[in-house]
JSON list of C-alpha atoms in Angstrom, two decimals:
[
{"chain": "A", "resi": 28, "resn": "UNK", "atom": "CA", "xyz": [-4.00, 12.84, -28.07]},
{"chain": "A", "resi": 29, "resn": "UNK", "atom": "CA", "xyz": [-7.28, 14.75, -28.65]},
{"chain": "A", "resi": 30, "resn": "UNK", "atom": "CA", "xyz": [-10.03, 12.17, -27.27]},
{"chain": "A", "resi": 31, "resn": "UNK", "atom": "CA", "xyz": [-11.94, 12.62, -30.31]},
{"chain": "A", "resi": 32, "resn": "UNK", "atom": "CA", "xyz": [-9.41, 11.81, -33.12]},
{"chain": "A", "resi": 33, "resn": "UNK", "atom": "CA", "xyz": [-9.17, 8.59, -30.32]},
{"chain": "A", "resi": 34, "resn": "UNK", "atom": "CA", "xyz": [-12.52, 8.15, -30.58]},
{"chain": "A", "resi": 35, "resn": "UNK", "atom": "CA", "xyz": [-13.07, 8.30, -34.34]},
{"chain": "A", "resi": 36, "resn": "UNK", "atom": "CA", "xyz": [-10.17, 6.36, -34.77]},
{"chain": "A", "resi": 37, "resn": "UNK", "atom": "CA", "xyz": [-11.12, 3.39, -32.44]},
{"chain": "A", "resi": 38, "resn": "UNK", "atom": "CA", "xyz": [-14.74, 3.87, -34.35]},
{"chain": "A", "resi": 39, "resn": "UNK", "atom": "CA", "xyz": [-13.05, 3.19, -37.82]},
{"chain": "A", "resi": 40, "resn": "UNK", "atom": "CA", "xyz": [-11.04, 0.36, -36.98]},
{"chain": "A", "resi": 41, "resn": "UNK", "atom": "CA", "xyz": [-14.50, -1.41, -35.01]},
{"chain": "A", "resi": 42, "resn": "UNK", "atom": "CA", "xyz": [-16.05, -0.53, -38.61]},
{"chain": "A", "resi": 43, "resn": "UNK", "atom": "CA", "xyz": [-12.61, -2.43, -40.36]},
{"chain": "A", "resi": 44, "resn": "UNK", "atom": "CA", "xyz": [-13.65, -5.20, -38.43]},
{"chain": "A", "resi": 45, "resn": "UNK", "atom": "CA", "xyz": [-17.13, -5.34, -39.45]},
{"chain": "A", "resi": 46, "resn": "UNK", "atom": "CA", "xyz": [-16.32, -5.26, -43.30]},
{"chain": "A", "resi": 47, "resn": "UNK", "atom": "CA", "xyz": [-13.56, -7.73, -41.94]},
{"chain": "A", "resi": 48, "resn": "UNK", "atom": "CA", "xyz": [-16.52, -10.41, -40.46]},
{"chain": "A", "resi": 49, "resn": "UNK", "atom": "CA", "xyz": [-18.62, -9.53, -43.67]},
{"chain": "A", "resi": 50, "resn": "UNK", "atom": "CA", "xyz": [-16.36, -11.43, -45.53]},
{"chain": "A", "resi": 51, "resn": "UNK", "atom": "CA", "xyz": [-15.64, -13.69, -43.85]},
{"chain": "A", "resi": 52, "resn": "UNK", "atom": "CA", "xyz": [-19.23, -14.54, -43.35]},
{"chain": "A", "resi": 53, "resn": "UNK", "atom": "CA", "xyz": [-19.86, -13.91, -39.94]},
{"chain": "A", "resi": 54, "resn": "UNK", "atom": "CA", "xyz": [-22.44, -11.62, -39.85]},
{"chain": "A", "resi": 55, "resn": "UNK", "atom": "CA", "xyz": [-25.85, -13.35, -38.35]},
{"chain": "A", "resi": 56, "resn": "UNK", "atom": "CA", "xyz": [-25.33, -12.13, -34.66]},
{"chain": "A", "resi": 57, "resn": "UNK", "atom": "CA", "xyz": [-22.13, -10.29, -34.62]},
{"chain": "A", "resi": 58, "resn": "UNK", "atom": "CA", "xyz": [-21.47, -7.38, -37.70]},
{"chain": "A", "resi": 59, "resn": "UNK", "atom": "CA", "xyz": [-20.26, -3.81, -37.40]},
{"chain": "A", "resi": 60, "resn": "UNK", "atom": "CA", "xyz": [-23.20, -2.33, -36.17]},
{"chain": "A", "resi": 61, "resn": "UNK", "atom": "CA", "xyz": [-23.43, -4.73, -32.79]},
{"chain": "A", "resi": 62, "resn": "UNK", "atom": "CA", "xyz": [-19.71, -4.12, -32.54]},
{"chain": "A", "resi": 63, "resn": "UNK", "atom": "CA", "xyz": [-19.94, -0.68, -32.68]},
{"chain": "A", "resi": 64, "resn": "UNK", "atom": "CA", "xyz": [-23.33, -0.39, -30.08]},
{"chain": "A", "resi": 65, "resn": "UNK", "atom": "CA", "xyz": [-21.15, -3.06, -27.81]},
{"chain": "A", "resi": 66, "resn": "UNK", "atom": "CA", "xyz": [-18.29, -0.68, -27.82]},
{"chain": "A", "resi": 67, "resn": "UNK", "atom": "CA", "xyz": [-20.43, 2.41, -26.70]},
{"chain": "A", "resi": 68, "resn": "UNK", "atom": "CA", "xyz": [-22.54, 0.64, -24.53]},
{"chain": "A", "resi": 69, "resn": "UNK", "atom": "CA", "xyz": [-18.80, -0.02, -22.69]},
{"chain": "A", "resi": 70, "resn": "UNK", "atom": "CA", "xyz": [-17.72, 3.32, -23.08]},
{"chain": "A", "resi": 71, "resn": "UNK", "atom": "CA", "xyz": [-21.31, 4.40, -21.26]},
{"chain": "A", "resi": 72, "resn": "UNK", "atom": "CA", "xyz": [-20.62, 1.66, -18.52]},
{"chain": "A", "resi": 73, "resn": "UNK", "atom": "CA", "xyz": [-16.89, 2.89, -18.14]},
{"chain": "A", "resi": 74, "resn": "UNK", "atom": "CA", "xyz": [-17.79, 6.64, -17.57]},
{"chain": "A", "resi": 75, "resn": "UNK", "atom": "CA", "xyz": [-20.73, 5.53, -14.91]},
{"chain": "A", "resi": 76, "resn": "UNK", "atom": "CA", "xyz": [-17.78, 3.57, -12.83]},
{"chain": "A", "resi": 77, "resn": "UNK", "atom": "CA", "xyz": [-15.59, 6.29, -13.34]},
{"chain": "A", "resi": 78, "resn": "UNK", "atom": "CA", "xyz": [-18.26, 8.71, -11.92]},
{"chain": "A", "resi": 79, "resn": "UNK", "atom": "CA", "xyz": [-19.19, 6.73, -8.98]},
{"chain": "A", "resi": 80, "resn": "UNK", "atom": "CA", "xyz": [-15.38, 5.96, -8.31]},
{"chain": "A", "resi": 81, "resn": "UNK", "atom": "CA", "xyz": [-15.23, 9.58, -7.92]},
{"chain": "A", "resi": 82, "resn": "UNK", "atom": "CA", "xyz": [-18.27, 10.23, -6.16]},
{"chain": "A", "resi": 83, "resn": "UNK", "atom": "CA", "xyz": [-16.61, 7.93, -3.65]},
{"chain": "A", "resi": 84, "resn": "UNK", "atom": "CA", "xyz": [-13.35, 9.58, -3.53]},
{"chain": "A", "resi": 85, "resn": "UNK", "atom": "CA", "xyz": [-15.02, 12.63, -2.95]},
{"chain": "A", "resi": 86, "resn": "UNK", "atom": "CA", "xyz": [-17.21, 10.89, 0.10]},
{"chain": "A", "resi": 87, "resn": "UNK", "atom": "CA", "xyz": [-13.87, 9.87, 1.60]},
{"chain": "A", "resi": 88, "resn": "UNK", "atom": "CA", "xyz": [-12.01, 13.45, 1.61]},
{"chain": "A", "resi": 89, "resn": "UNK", "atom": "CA", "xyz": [-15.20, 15.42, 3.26]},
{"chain": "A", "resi": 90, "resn": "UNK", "atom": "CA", "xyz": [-14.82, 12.00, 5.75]},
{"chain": "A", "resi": 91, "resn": "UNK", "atom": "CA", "xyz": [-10.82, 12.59, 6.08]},
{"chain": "A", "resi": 92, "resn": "UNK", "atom": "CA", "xyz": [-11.45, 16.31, 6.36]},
{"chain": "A", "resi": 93, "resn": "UNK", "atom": "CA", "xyz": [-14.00, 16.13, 9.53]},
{"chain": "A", "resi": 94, "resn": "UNK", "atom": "CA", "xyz": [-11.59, 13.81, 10.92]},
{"chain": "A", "resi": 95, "resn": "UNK", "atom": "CA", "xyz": [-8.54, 16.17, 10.66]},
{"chain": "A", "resi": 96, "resn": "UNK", "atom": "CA", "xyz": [-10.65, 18.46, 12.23]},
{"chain": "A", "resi": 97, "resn": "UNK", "atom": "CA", "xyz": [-11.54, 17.06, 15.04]},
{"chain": "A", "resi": 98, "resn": "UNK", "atom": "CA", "xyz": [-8.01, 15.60, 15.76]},
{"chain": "A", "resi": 99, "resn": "UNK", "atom": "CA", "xyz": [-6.79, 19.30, 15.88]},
{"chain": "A", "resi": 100, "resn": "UNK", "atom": "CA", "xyz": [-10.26, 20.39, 17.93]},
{"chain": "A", "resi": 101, "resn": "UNK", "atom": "CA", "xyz": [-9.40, 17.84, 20.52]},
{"chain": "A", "resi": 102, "resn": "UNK", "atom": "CA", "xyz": [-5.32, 18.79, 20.44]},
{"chain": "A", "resi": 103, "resn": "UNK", "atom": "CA", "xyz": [-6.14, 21.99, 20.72]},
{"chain": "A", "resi": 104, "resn": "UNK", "atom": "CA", "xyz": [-8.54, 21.42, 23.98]},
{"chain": "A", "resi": 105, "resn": "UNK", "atom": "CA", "xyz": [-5.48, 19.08, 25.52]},
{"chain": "A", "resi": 106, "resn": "UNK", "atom": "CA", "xyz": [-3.19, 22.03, 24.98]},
{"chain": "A", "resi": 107, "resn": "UNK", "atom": "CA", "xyz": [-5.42, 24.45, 26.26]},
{"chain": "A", "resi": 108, "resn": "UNK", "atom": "CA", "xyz": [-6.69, 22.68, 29.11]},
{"chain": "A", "resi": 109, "resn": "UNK", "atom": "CA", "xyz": [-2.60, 21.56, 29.73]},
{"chain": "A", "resi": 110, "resn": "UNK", "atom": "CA", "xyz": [-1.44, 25.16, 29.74]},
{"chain": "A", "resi": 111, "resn": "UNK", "atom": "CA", "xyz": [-4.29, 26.26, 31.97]},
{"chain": "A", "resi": 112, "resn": "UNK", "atom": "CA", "xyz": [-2.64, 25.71, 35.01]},
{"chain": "A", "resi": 113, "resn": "UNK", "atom": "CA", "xyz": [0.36, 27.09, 34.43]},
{"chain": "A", "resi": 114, "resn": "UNK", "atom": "CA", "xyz": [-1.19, 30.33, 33.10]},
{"chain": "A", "resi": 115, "resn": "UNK", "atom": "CA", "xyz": [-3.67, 30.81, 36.06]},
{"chain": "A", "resi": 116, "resn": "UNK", "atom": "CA", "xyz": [0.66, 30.77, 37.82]},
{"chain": "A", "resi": 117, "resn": "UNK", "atom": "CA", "xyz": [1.09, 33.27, 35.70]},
{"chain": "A", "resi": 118, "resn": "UNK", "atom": "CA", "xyz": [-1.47, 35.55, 36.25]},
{"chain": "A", "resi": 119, "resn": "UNK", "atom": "CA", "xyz": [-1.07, 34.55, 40.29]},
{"chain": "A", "resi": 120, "resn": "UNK", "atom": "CA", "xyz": [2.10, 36.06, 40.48]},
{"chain": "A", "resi": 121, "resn": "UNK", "atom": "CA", "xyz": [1.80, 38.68, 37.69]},
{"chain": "A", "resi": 122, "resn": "UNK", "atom": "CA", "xyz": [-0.89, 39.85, 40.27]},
{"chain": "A", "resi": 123, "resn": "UNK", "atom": "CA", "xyz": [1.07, 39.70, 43.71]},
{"chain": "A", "resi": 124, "resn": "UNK", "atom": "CA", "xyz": [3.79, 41.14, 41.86]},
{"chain": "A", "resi": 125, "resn": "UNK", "atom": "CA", "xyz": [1.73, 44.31, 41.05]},
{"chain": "A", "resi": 126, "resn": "UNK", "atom": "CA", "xyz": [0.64, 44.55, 44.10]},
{"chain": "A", "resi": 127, "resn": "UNK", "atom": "CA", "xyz": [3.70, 44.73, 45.73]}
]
């Protein structure tokens, strides 16, 4: 639904109510117009939660991201530092071989 046929509809049904309290008589602190303010003044409250809600999401992926890459820093030191041995071996007999 496009969010401004939402938005104009929501708008005209807060105004049905208004006409709806103006008969009824209640209109000294609550009629369309502090219906319709109360309603926005929501709407601007919604969108500022929504905005830091996603400020905070995006706080937590850069924090998820530098941990992911130190995780795979520090396997890839273990492996390296694991194989080292076994490739200085390598080169050992790769060596003596050519020699030979």
């Amino acid at each position: 639904m496009n969010i401004k046929h939402f938005a104009d509809t929501a708008l005209g049904q807060l105004d049905n109510i208004g006409f709806q309290l103006d008969e009824m008589g209640i209109t000294d602190k609550v009629n369309r117009h502090t219906i319709i303010a109360f309603a926005m003044n929501e709407q601007q409250r919604l969108q500022g939660e929504l905005d830091s809600l996603k400020a905070r999401v995006g706080s937590r992926k850069v924090q998820v991201n530098r941990l992911i890459t130190k995780a795979e820093n520090l396997v890839n030191s273990g492996v390296e530092l694991a194989l080292t041995p076994a490739r200085f071996t390598i080169e050992t007999v790769k060596s003596k071989l050519n020699k030979g």
